[in-house]
C-alpha cells in the first residue's frame, strides 16, 4: 500500500504529500478559518486536497479559546506514509503535545515577553517624566 | 426480565436515550449502559447497598412505573403525516397491541442515576518558557471517529504555557461542537434557571423539563442532578406524582424518594388510586435499600408479605400512619366482601 501511494505521488504528480493549513470559506472577508489538510505539495493552497484532518480557527471565541481539532489517527497514517507537516501545522501539533515543541514557538514567546517588558519600561519612564513635569507646570 | 432482554437487543436503534459510552469492555459486554456499567464499578459495595441498576431494583421500579398505553402514546409535537388506516382481524389487532406494548416498554426505559462526576484537574505539562505566547487559550480536540466520547483527548494550552486536560464543561461543549447531537445546545437553555423552573412547575410541565434536561446534560453532571433533585422536590411537595406515572422518569423519582426516606407522600398517593400491589412493591424496595431500618428488621423477622408489609411500614416508619391504616382497612373490607360475594 505504502509503495503504491509513493509511486503514484512521484510519477504522476511529481510531488509529495504535505499536511498544511488551507483557507476555507474564502468568500467571507476578514474571517479566516483554516482546514488542516493532507494535500499534494504542488496543488493550490485552497485547491483539491486528499483528506481533511482537522480544523483551526484563529479568532478566539467568547470563552477566549482558539479551537483546533486533529484527527490523530489519520495524521499518524499520513506521517507514516511520508507526509511533511508545514511549519504552522508543526507548531500547532507541538502546542498540542503531539510533537515536541517547535523552536520558533519558544522564540516567539521570548520575543513577546521582551516586547511587553520594553513597553512596560517605556510607559514607566513616560509616567515618571509626566509626574516630573506636572509639579513644575503647576 | 423480558423487557430487559428486548431492551438489550433493541437499544442501539433507539435514539431518544443518550448513548454516552463508557469503557470499551463494558460496551462489548452489553450495549445497555444503564444495566451493566454501575454493577462493574460498584461490585464491592453491592453487598452493602443495592444500587439503581440492580436487576431486582429495576424490576420493582418498572412495575411501579406502570404501562398506560394511552399516556405513553399520547399525541406529541411531531411532523404532520396523514393517518394510515388498516383493516385487521382480531388476531392481527392483538399482535399490533403487543408490538405497541413492546415499543412502549422501550420508550419507558429509565435513564441512569449516577453519582456526580469528579472534576478533572490533570496537568500534562508545565512549560514556563512558553509564558506569554498568546493572549488566548488553544483547545485541541481529537476528532478520531471511533473512540467513545469519554475517552477522547481534549487538552487546553493556556497562555502561561501549561498544558492541561479540559474540564467536564469544556469537554461537553467541544464534543457538541465537533459531534453535534440533535436537541443539545452549546450553552444551556435558559429554562434551567431557577425562576424559569418555578414557572414551569406552576404549569405542571415537569416531564418536559426532565426530557430537556436528559437531552442537554450528561447524567453524571452537576446540573443534571440539580435539576432532577429540584423537580423531584417540587413534585413531592405538591404531591403531583401522577404527572410522571407512566413515563421513564418515574423510576428516578422513586429512587430519589427512597434514598431520602420520604416515601410517605407517594404511598398515600398510590393508596388513593387503589394501587395496592404497587404500594407493596414500593415498601419492599424501601426495605431492600434500607435493611437496617426498624420496619425492615420487623418485616424480616415476621416474614411478612402483601398488606402486612404495608401495616408494618405504617406503624414503624411513616408520619402519616393514620391515613395508611384507614386505607388498608377499607381495602381489606372490600376484599372480604368481594370474596364473600
Tab-separated table of C-alpha atoms in Angstrom:
chain	number	residue	atom	x	y	z
A	1	UNK	CA	0.000	0.000	0.000
A	2	UNK	CA	2.740	2.396	1.021
A	3	UNK	CA	4.646	1.502	-2.154
A	4	UNK	CA	1.624	2.204	-4.352
A	5	UNK	CA	0.992	5.591	-2.760
A	6	UNK	CA	4.604	6.707	-3.047
A	7	UNK	CA	4.863	5.650	-6.694
A	8	UNK	CA	1.607	7.370	-7.628
A	9	UNK	CA	2.922	10.575	-5.968
A	10	UNK	CA	6.205	10.719	-7.738
A	11	UNK	CA	5.318	9.519	-11.211
A	12	UNK	CA	2.017	11.274	-11.769
A	13	UNK	CA	2.171	14.364	-9.606
A	14	UNK	CA	5.911	14.707	-9.274
A	15	UNK	CA	5.280	15.882	-5.741
A	16	UNK	CA	4.845	14.659	-2.203
A	17	UNK	CA	2.116	14.875	0.403
A	18	UNK	CA	2.115	17.717	2.894
A	19	UNK	CA	-0.026	18.424	5.943
A	20	UNK	CA	-0.846	22.114	5.846
A	21	UNK	CA	-3.458	24.751	6.580
A	22	UNK	CA	-5.861	25.597	3.769
A	23	UNK	CA	-8.181	28.602	3.981
A	24	UNK	CA	-11.811	27.550	3.948
A	25	UNK	CA	-14.816	29.701	3.059
A	26	UNK	CA	-12.770	32.379	1.249
A	27	UNK	CA	-15.966	34.118	0.212
A	28	UNK	CA	-16.005	35.807	3.644
A	29	UNK	CA	-13.638	38.711	4.024
A	30	UNK	CA	-11.809	39.274	7.333
A	31	UNK	CA	-12.997	35.977	8.819
A	32	UNK	CA	-10.288	33.340	8.310
A	33	UNK	CA	-10.878	29.683	9.087
A	34	UNK	CA	-8.348	27.019	8.247
A	35	UNK	CA	-8.707	23.349	7.464
A	36	UNK	CA	-5.799	21.081	8.363
A	37	UNK	CA	-5.416	19.100	5.207
A	38	UNK	CA	-3.303	16.378	3.566
A	39	UNK	CA	-2.627	17.564	0.002
A	40	UNK	CA	-0.006	17.191	-2.714
A	41	UNK	CA	2.754	19.726	-2.484
A	42	UNK	CA	2.236	21.447	-5.831
A	43	UNK	CA	-1.532	21.920	-5.516
A	44	UNK	CA	-3.050	25.347	-4.852
A	45	UNK	CA	-3.295	26.177	-1.170
A	46	UNK	CA	-7.112	26.110	-1.202
A	47	UNK	CA	-7.477	23.629	-4.060
A	48	UNK	CA	-8.241	19.937	-4.169
A	49	UNK	CA	-6.847	18.052	-1.191
A	50	UNK	CA	-6.562	14.360	-0.439
A	51	UNK	CA	-8.171	14.331	3.003
A	52	UNK	CA	-9.202	16.787	5.701
A	53	UNK	CA	-7.572	16.023	9.010
A	54	UNK	CA	-8.894	18.803	11.213
A	55	UNK	CA	-9.589	22.491	11.553
A	56	UNK	CA	-8.111	25.622	13.092
A	57	UNK	CA	-10.000	28.775	13.998
A	58	UNK	CA	-7.513	31.632	14.516
A	59	UNK	CA	-10.059	34.027	16.052
A	60	UNK	CA	-10.800	33.389	19.749
A	61	UNK	CA	-14.406	32.683	20.776
A	62	UNK	CA	-16.438	34.092	23.689
A	63	UNK	CA	-14.531	31.873	26.108
A	64	UNK	CA	-11.228	33.247	24.726
A	65	UNK	CA	-10.325	29.897	23.173
A	66	UNK	CA	-8.866	29.184	19.742
A	67	UNK	CA	-10.424	25.875	18.669
A	68	UNK	CA	-8.159	23.373	16.969
A	69	UNK	CA	-9.170	19.846	16.033
A	70	UNK	CA	-6.926	16.999	14.891
A	71	UNK	CA	-7.821	13.540	13.610
A	72	UNK	CA	-4.765	11.952	15.219
A	73	UNK	CA	-5.446	8.517	13.805
A	74	UNK	CA	-5.280	9.742	10.206
A	75	UNK	CA	-2.398	12.157	10.939
A	76	UNK	CA	-0.377	9.209	12.189
A	77	UNK	CA	-1.252	7.352	8.962
A	78	UNK	CA	-0.150	10.177	6.685
A	79	UNK	CA	3.059	10.792	8.623
A	80	UNK	CA	3.660	7.073	8.328
A	81	UNK	CA	3.203	7.447	4.550
A	82	UNK	CA	5.888	10.114	4.484
A	83	UNK	CA	3.875	13.349	4.563
A	84	UNK	CA	5.702	16.510	5.597
A	85	UNK	CA	3.938	18.834	8.021
A	86	UNK	CA	4.226	22.538	7.229
A	87	UNK	CA	5.620	24.994	9.790
A	88	UNK	CA	2.295	26.243	11.201
A	89	UNK	CA	0.941	22.681	11.434
A	90	UNK	CA	4.130	21.568	13.189
A	91	UNK	CA	3.752	24.486	15.613
A	92	UNK	CA	0.149	23.582	16.366
A	93	UNK	CA	0.994	19.922	16.868
A	94	UNK	CA	3.822	20.974	19.195
A	95	UNK	CA	1.449	23.131	21.224
A	96	UNK	CA	-0.980	20.214	21.395
A	97	UNK	CA	1.707	17.954	22.798
A	98	UNK	CA	1.632	15.506	19.884
A	99	UNK	CA	5.021	16.712	18.552
A	100	UNK	CA	7.833	18.159	20.650
A	101	UNK	CA	7.638	21.949	20.927
A	102	UNK	CA	8.671	23.834	17.795
A	103	UNK	CA	11.705	26.064	18.475
A	104	UNK	CA	10.011	29.047	16.803
A	105	UNK	CA	7.132	28.842	19.296
A	106	UNK	CA	9.601	29.275	22.118
A	107	UNK	CA	11.433	32.051	20.245
A	108	UNK	CA	8.153	33.884	19.568
A	109	UNK	CA	7.153	33.596	23.222
A	110	UNK	CA	10.525	35.042	24.270
A	111	UNK	CA	10.184	37.881	21.747
A	112	UNK	CA	6.708	38.692	23.021
A	113	UNK	CA	7.905	38.766	26.590
A	114	UNK	CA	10.779	41.081	25.616
A	115	UNK	CA	8.299	43.293	23.765
A	116	UNK	CA	5.941	43.551	26.743
A	117	UNK	CA	8.885	44.321	29.018
A	118	UNK	CA	10.041	47.081	26.703
A	119	UNK	CA	6.568	48.648	26.563
A	120	UNK	CA	6.277	48.409	30.360
A	121	UNK	CA	9.603	50.134	30.960
A	122	UNK	CA	8.708	52.718	28.274
A	123	UNK	CA	5.374	53.547	29.958
A	124	UNK	CA	7.149	53.552	33.311
A	125	UNK	CA	9.635	56.177	32.142
A	126	UNK	CA	6.832	58.157	30.447
A	127	UNK	CA	4.850	58.257	33.684
A	128	UNK	CA	7.832	59.382	35.731
A	129	UNK	CA	8.600	62.061	33.095
A	130	UNK	CA	4.957	63.285	33.249
A	131	UNK	CA	4.977	63.356	37.061
A	132	UNK	CA	8.217	65.276	36.959
A	133	UNK	CA	6.701	67.820	34.563
A	134	UNK	CA	3.363	68.348	36.330
A	135	UNK	CA	4.545	69.950	39.599
A	136	UNK	CA	6.828	72.249	37.527
A	137	UNK	CA	3.827	73.415	35.419
A	138	UNK	CA	1.523	73.877	38.409
B	1	UNK	CA	-36.976	-9.753	32.570
B	2	UNK	CA	-38.365	-9.990	29.032
B	3	UNK	CA	-38.354	-6.227	28.927
B	4	UNK	CA	-34.670	-6.192	29.827
B	5	UNK	CA	-33.681	-8.646	27.087
B	6	UNK	CA	-35.692	-6.875	24.389
B	7	UNK	CA	-34.292	-3.597	25.557
B	8	UNK	CA	-30.807	-5.043	25.292
B	9	UNK	CA	-31.378	-6.182	21.718
B	10	UNK	CA	-33.136	-3.076	20.525
B	11	UNK	CA	-31.224	-0.460	22.463
B	12	UNK	CA	-28.847	0.642	19.706
B	13	UNK	CA	-31.641	1.599	17.352
B	14	UNK	CA	-33.412	3.698	19.946
B	15	UNK	CA	-32.403	7.268	19.520
B	16	UNK	CA	-34.180	9.077	22.366
B	17	UNK	CA	-31.972	7.773	25.170
B	18	UNK	CA	-28.483	9.233	25.036
B	19	UNK	CA	-25.748	6.808	24.121
B	20	UNK	CA	-22.852	8.024	26.239
B	21	UNK	CA	-20.481	5.091	26.047
B	22	UNK	CA	-18.270	4.164	28.964
B	23	UNK	CA	-15.203	1.983	28.670
B	24	UNK	CA	-14.883	-0.474	25.809
B	25	UNK	CA	-15.069	-3.679	27.808
B	26	UNK	CA	-18.338	-2.617	29.367
B	27	UNK	CA	-19.624	-1.707	25.872
B	28	UNK	CA	-18.706	-5.060	24.405
B	29	UNK	CA	-20.369	-6.970	27.205
B	30	UNK	CA	-23.672	-5.219	26.959
B	31	UNK	CA	-24.751	-2.256	24.916
B	32	UNK	CA	-27.264	-1.077	27.503
B	33	UNK	CA	-25.148	1.112	29.728
B	34	UNK	CA	-27.932	1.516	32.274
B	35	UNK	CA	-27.715	-2.082	33.340
B	36	UNK	CA	-24.056	-3.007	33.196
B	37	UNK	CA	-21.870	-0.019	33.878
B	38	UNK	CA	-22.752	0.584	37.517
B	39	UNK	CA	-22.564	-3.083	38.561
B	40	UNK	CA	-18.995	-3.204	37.219
B	41	UNK	CA	-17.932	-0.122	39.142
B	42	UNK	CA	-19.775	-0.820	42.386
B	43	UNK	CA	-19.196	-4.566	42.731
B	44	UNK	CA	-17.541	-4.349	46.167
B	45	UNK	CA	-20.294	-2.085	47.578
B	46	UNK	CA	-23.191	-4.080	46.111
B	47	UNK	CA	-23.436	-6.355	49.117
B	48	UNK	CA	-23.648	-3.324	51.378
B	49	UNK	CA	-26.230	-1.326	49.428
B	50	UNK	CA	-28.261	-2.069	46.304
B	51	UNK	CA	-27.624	0.445	43.513
B	52	UNK	CA	-30.037	1.856	40.949
B	53	UNK	CA	-29.042	-0.591	38.244
B	54	UNK	CA	-29.550	-3.853	40.192
B	55	UNK	CA	-31.934	-6.169	38.310
B	56	UNK	CA	-34.135	-6.562	41.398
B	57	UNK	CA	-34.379	-2.808	41.924
B	58	UNK	CA	-35.014	-2.198	38.225
B	59	UNK	CA	-37.735	-4.861	38.276
B	60	UNK	CA	-39.567	-3.181	41.143
B	61	UNK	CA	-39.229	0.257	39.547
B	62	UNK	CA	-40.563	-0.897	36.169
B	63	UNK	CA	-43.549	-2.500	37.883
B	64	UNK	CA	-44.308	0.653	39.848
B	65	UNK	CA	-43.956	2.842	36.730
B	66	UNK	CA	-46.923	1.132	35.151
B	67	UNK	CA	-47.732	0.938	31.466
B	68	UNK	CA	-50.544	3.251	30.458
B	69	UNK	CA	-50.529	2.966	26.667
B	70	UNK	CA	-52.833	5.955	26.301
B	71	UNK	CA	-50.400	8.180	28.142
B	72	UNK	CA	-47.230	6.814	26.534
B	73	UNK	CA	-48.540	7.225	23.010
B	74	UNK	CA	-50.392	10.459	23.533
B	75	UNK	CA	-50.053	12.928	20.655
B	76	UNK	CA	-46.709	14.750	20.817
B	77	UNK	CA	-45.475	17.559	18.675
B	78	UNK	CA	-44.092	15.951	15.524
B	79	UNK	CA	-44.234	16.245	11.771
B	80	UNK	CA	-47.753	16.061	10.381
B	81	UNK	CA	-48.386	12.887	8.429
B	82	UNK	CA	-51.775	11.851	7.095
B	83	UNK	CA	-53.032	8.955	9.239
B	84	UNK	CA	-52.827	5.436	7.820
B	85	UNK	CA	-55.846	3.194	8.339
B	86	UNK	CA	-55.576	-0.583	8.303
B	87	UNK	CA	-58.238	-3.287	8.275
B	88	UNK	CA	-57.291	-6.020	10.727
B	89	UNK	CA	-58.652	-9.252	12.103
B	90	UNK	CA	-58.877	-9.669	15.869
B	91	UNK	CA	-55.674	-11.686	15.939
B	92	UNK	CA	-53.789	-9.039	13.957
B	93	UNK	CA	-55.130	-6.393	16.339
B	94	UNK	CA	-53.755	-8.344	19.294
B	95	UNK	CA	-50.387	-8.604	17.586
B	96	UNK	CA	-50.417	-4.866	16.898
B	97	UNK	CA	-51.215	-4.164	20.549
B	98	UNK	CA	-48.340	-6.466	21.588
B	99	UNK	CA	-45.968	-4.589	19.302
B	100	UNK	CA	-47.205	-1.338	20.803
B	101	UNK	CA	-46.537	-2.602	24.342
B	102	UNK	CA	-43.009	-3.613	23.307
B	103	UNK	CA	-42.397	-0.152	21.892
B	104	UNK	CA	-43.892	1.444	24.999
B	105	UNK	CA	-41.524	-0.572	27.193
B	106	UNK	CA	-38.606	0.714	25.107
B	107	UNK	CA	-39.849	4.276	25.444
B	108	UNK	CA	-40.187	3.823	29.199
B	109	UNK	CA	-36.568	2.787	29.663
B	110	UNK	CA	-35.148	4.584	32.688
B	111	UNK	CA	-32.232	6.982	32.293
B	112	UNK	CA	-29.404	6.021	34.668
B	113	UNK	CA	-28.839	7.557	38.063
B	114	UNK	CA	-25.101	8.081	38.526
B	115	UNK	CA	-23.065	9.756	41.256
B	116	UNK	CA	-21.805	13.222	40.439
B	117	UNK	CA	-18.631	13.272	38.363
B	118	UNK	CA	-15.398	14.396	39.945
B	119	UNK	CA	-13.706	17.454	38.378
B	120	UNK	CA	-10.670	16.887	36.151
B	121	UNK	CA	-7.504	18.573	37.396
B	122	UNK	CA	-4.838	16.877	35.322
B	123	UNK	CA	-1.861	18.945	34.175
B	124	UNK	CA	0.064	17.206	31.402
B	125	UNK	CA	2.987	19.618	31.064
B	126	UNK	CA	4.248	22.901	32.505
B	127	UNK	CA	6.309	24.889	30.005
B	128	UNK	CA	7.499	28.067	31.671
B	129	UNK	CA	9.421	29.005	28.511
B	130	UNK	CA	6.102	29.442	26.649
B	131	UNK	CA	4.839	32.041	29.086
B	132	UNK	CA	3.096	34.901	27.293
B	133	UNK	CA	2.986	33.123	23.938
B	134	UNK	CA	-0.527	34.317	23.161
B	135	UNK	CA	-3.471	36.075	24.754
B	136	UNK	CA	-5.949	33.247	24.084
B	137	UNK	CA	-6.066	29.583	25.104
B	138	UNK	CA	-5.627	26.884	22.484
B	139	UNK	CA	-8.047	23.969	22.822
B	140	UNK	CA	-7.086	20.787	20.961
B	141	UNK	CA	-9.702	18.104	20.338
B	142	UNK	CA	-9.112	14.659	18.943
B	143	UNK	CA	-11.643	14.035	16.161
B	144	UNK	CA	-10.908	10.345	15.600
B	145	UNK	CA	-14.282	8.859	14.825
B	146	UNK	CA	-14.207	5.517	16.574
B	147	UNK	CA	-13.414	6.456	20.144
B	148	UNK	CA	-16.086	6.854	22.835
B	149	UNK	CA	-16.604	10.452	23.894
B	150	UNK	CA	-15.498	9.724	27.451
B	151	UNK	CA	-12.075	8.614	26.232
B	152	UNK	CA	-11.477	11.466	23.801
B	153	UNK	CA	-8.398	13.613	24.349
B	154	UNK	CA	-9.309	17.265	24.814
B	155	UNK	CA	-6.396	19.363	26.061
B	156	UNK	CA	-6.001	23.093	26.660
B	157	UNK	CA	-2.740	25.042	26.253
B	158	UNK	CA	-3.016	28.131	28.381
B	159	UNK	CA	-1.213	31.447	27.741
B	160	UNK	CA	1.170	30.766	30.603
B	161	UNK	CA	2.337	27.601	28.868
B	162	UNK	CA	0.670	24.853	30.947
B	163	UNK	CA	-0.905	22.006	29.012
B	164	UNK	CA	-3.878	20.674	30.981
B	165	UNK	CA	-6.818	18.365	30.320
B	166	UNK	CA	-10.092	20.187	29.638
B	167	UNK	CA	-12.689	20.371	32.399
B	168	UNK	CA	-16.009	18.497	32.096
B	169	UNK	CA	-17.948	21.590	30.967
B	170	UNK	CA	-15.341	22.365	28.282
B	171	UNK	CA	-15.420	18.732	27.163
B	172	UNK	CA	-19.206	18.703	26.829
B	173	UNK	CA	-19.170	21.951	24.882
B	174	UNK	CA	-16.431	20.871	22.459
B	175	UNK	CA	-17.881	17.432	21.858
B	176	UNK	CA	-21.143	19.156	20.970
B	177	UNK	CA	-19.216	21.441	18.549
B	178	UNK	CA	-17.486	18.633	16.680
B	179	UNK	CA	-20.034	15.829	17.109
B	180	UNK	CA	-23.333	17.617	17.413
B	181	UNK	CA	-26.235	15.790	18.991
B	182	UNK	CA	-29.753	16.746	17.933
B	183	UNK	CA	-31.584	18.691	20.612
B	184	UNK	CA	-28.477	19.623	22.591
B	185	UNK	CA	-27.389	23.277	22.678
B	186	UNK	CA	-23.877	24.584	23.275
B	187	UNK	CA	-24.989	26.853	26.113
B	188	UNK	CA	-27.654	25.523	28.438
B	189	UNK	CA	-31.181	26.776	27.632
B	190	UNK	CA	-32.497	29.477	29.944
B	191	UNK	CA	-35.317	27.214	31.104
B	192	UNK	CA	-32.940	25.625	33.617
B	193	UNK	CA	-32.555	28.811	35.639
B	194	UNK	CA	-34.322	28.901	38.999
B	195	UNK	CA	-37.052	31.424	38.265
B	196	UNK	CA	-37.880	29.819	34.923
B	197	UNK	CA	-38.072	26.406	36.579
B	198	UNK	CA	-40.613	27.793	39.053
B	199	UNK	CA	-42.767	28.972	36.156
B	200	UNK	CA	-42.553	25.563	34.525
B	201	UNK	CA	-43.554	23.801	37.750
B	202	UNK	CA	-46.576	26.055	38.133
B	203	UNK	CA	-47.641	24.946	34.643
B	204	UNK	CA	-47.296	21.246	35.615
B	205	UNK	CA	-44.753	20.559	32.862
B	206	UNK	CA	-42.221	18.625	34.934
B	207	UNK	CA	-41.968	15.863	32.359
B	208	UNK	CA	-40.944	18.252	29.559
B	209	UNK	CA	-38.267	19.823	31.749
B	210	UNK	CA	-36.879	16.397	32.626
B	211	UNK	CA	-36.827	15.354	28.949
B	212	UNK	CA	-34.979	18.558	28.009
B	213	UNK	CA	-32.543	18.031	30.855
B	214	UNK	CA	-31.887	14.466	29.724
B	215	UNK	CA	-31.061	15.627	26.195
B	216	UNK	CA	-28.948	18.597	27.242
B	217	UNK	CA	-26.789	17.326	30.114
B	218	UNK	CA	-24.776	14.213	30.841
B	219	UNK	CA	-26.346	12.045	33.585
B	220	UNK	CA	-23.430	12.471	35.959
B	221	UNK	CA	-23.063	16.244	35.536
B	222	UNK	CA	-23.929	18.501	38.461
B	223	UNK	CA	-26.589	20.473	36.526
B	224	UNK	CA	-28.461	17.285	35.613
B	225	UNK	CA	-28.508	16.120	39.235
B	226	UNK	CA	-29.534	19.590	40.471
B	227	UNK	CA	-32.404	19.955	38.011
B	228	UNK	CA	-33.674	16.462	38.734
B	229	UNK	CA	-33.453	16.996	42.506
B	230	UNK	CA	-35.334	20.308	42.253
B	231	UNK	CA	-38.047	18.718	40.096
B	232	UNK	CA	-38.481	15.741	42.400
B	233	UNK	CA	-38.638	18.011	45.464
B	234	UNK	CA	-41.324	20.123	43.836
B	235	UNK	CA	-43.346	17.039	42.895
B	236	UNK	CA	-43.045	15.672	46.408
B	237	UNK	CA	-44.096	18.975	47.971
B	238	UNK	CA	-47.255	19.243	45.877
B	239	UNK	CA	-47.987	15.532	45.654
B	240	UNK	CA	-48.179	15.561	41.847
B	241	UNK	CA	-46.770	12.057	41.415
B	242	UNK	CA	-49.294	11.137	38.766
B	243	UNK	CA	-47.679	13.526	36.259
B	244	UNK	CA	-44.733	11.170	35.941
B	245	UNK	CA	-46.596	7.933	36.500
B	246	UNK	CA	-46.319	6.223	33.089
B	247	UNK	CA	-43.140	7.984	31.941
B	248	UNK	CA	-39.490	6.991	32.053
B	249	UNK	CA	-38.734	9.414	34.898
B	250	UNK	CA	-40.892	7.650	37.480
B	251	UNK	CA	-38.140	5.202	38.435
B	252	UNK	CA	-35.728	8.038	39.079
B	253	UNK	CA	-38.308	9.842	41.209
B	254	UNK	CA	-38.979	6.740	43.303
B	255	UNK	CA	-35.261	6.061	43.731
B	256	UNK	CA	-34.644	9.635	44.900
B	257	UNK	CA	-37.502	9.499	47.404
B	258	UNK	CA	-36.474	6.077	48.716
B	259	UNK	CA	-32.906	7.273	49.262
B	260	UNK	CA	-34.203	10.361	51.039
B	261	UNK	CA	-36.610	8.185	53.115
B	262	UNK	CA	-39.600	10.335	52.233
B	263	UNK	CA	-41.857	7.776	50.599
B	264	UNK	CA	-44.981	8.665	52.601
B	265	UNK	CA	-46.469	11.044	50.061
B	266	UNK	CA	-46.012	8.510	47.281
B	267	UNK	CA	-47.586	5.662	49.284
B	268	UNK	CA	-50.570	7.841	50.193
B	269	UNK	CA	-50.994	8.762	46.522
B	270	UNK	CA	-50.850	5.093	45.493
B	271	UNK	CA	-53.449	4.130	48.102
B	272	UNK	CA	-55.749	6.932	46.923
B	273	UNK	CA	-55.592	5.496	43.424
B	274	UNK	CA	-56.004	1.961	44.847
B	275	UNK	CA	-52.682	0.630	43.532
B	276	UNK	CA	-52.039	-1.716	46.443
B	277	UNK	CA	-49.626	-4.021	44.662
B	278	UNK	CA	-47.512	-1.014	43.703
B	279	UNK	CA	-47.502	0.197	47.280
B	280	UNK	CA	-46.413	-3.247	48.483
B	281	UNK	CA	-43.550	-3.396	45.961
B	282	UNK	CA	-42.524	0.144	46.936
B	283	UNK	CA	-42.291	-0.852	50.593
B	284	UNK	CA	-40.276	-3.963	49.684
B	285	UNK	CA	-37.905	-1.744	47.674
B	286	UNK	CA	-37.557	0.547	50.678
B	287	UNK	CA	-36.624	-2.452	52.815
B	288	UNK	CA	-34.108	-3.590	50.194
B	289	UNK	CA	-32.370	-0.215	50.193
B	290	UNK	CA	-32.524	0.442	53.950
B	291	UNK	CA	-32.131	-3.005	55.505
B	292	UNK	CA	-31.221	-1.578	58.912
B	293	UNK	CA	-34.382	0.469	59.452
B	294	UNK	CA	-36.902	-0.648	62.094
B	295	UNK	CA	-39.638	-1.608	59.659
B	296	UNK	CA	-37.218	-3.663	57.548
B	297	UNK	CA	-35.997	-5.651	60.524
B	298	UNK	CA	-39.575	-6.145	61.788
B	299	UNK	CA	-40.695	-7.342	58.339
B	300	UNK	CA	-37.714	-9.691	58.047
B	301	UNK	CA	-38.436	-11.192	61.471
B	302	UNK	CA	-42.131	-11.694	60.696
B	303	UNK	CA	-41.555	-12.744	57.071
B	304	UNK	CA	-44.461	-10.506	56.144
B	305	UNK	CA	-45.844	-10.172	52.615
B	306	UNK	CA	-48.542	-8.104	50.980
B	307	UNK	CA	-50.797	-5.980	53.168
B	308	UNK	CA	-48.857	-6.887	56.347
B	309	UNK	CA	-45.755	-5.184	54.913
B	310	UNK	CA	-47.775	-2.013	54.480
B	311	UNK	CA	-49.100	-2.273	58.038
B	312	UNK	CA	-45.617	-2.722	59.493
B	313	UNK	CA	-44.319	0.200	57.446
B	314	UNK	CA	-47.244	2.365	58.527
B	315	UNK	CA	-46.611	1.606	62.189
B	316	UNK	CA	-42.856	1.943	62.228
B	317	UNK	CA	-41.656	4.467	59.680
B	318	UNK	CA	-44.308	6.714	58.253
B	319	UNK	CA	-45.546	10.001	59.626
B	320	UNK	CA	-48.983	9.658	58.072
B	321	UNK	CA	-49.716	6.264	59.560
B	322	UNK	CA	-53.362	7.131	60.306
B	323	UNK	CA	-54.307	7.566	56.667
B	324	UNK	CA	-52.434	4.464	55.548
B	325	UNK	CA	-54.081	2.258	58.190
B	326	UNK	CA	-57.553	3.574	57.331
B	327	UNK	CA	-56.992	2.911	53.641
B	328	UNK	CA	-55.730	-0.608	54.384
B	329	UNK	CA	-58.795	-1.354	56.487
B	330	UNK	CA	-61.097	-0.168	53.699
B	331	UNK	CA	-59.199	-2.339	51.185
B	332	UNK	CA	-59.485	-5.403	53.435
B	333	UNK	CA	-63.218	-4.839	53.822
B	334	UNK	CA	-63.777	-4.609	50.069
B	335	UNK	CA	-61.590	-7.680	49.538
B	336	UNK	CA	-63.554	-9.606	52.153
B	337	UNK	CA	-66.872	-8.539	50.631
B	338	UNK	CA	-65.640	-9.467	47.172
B	339	UNK	CA	-64.508	-12.947	48.278
B	340	UNK	CA	-67.704	-13.477	50.296
B	341	UNK	CA	-69.949	-12.439	47.423
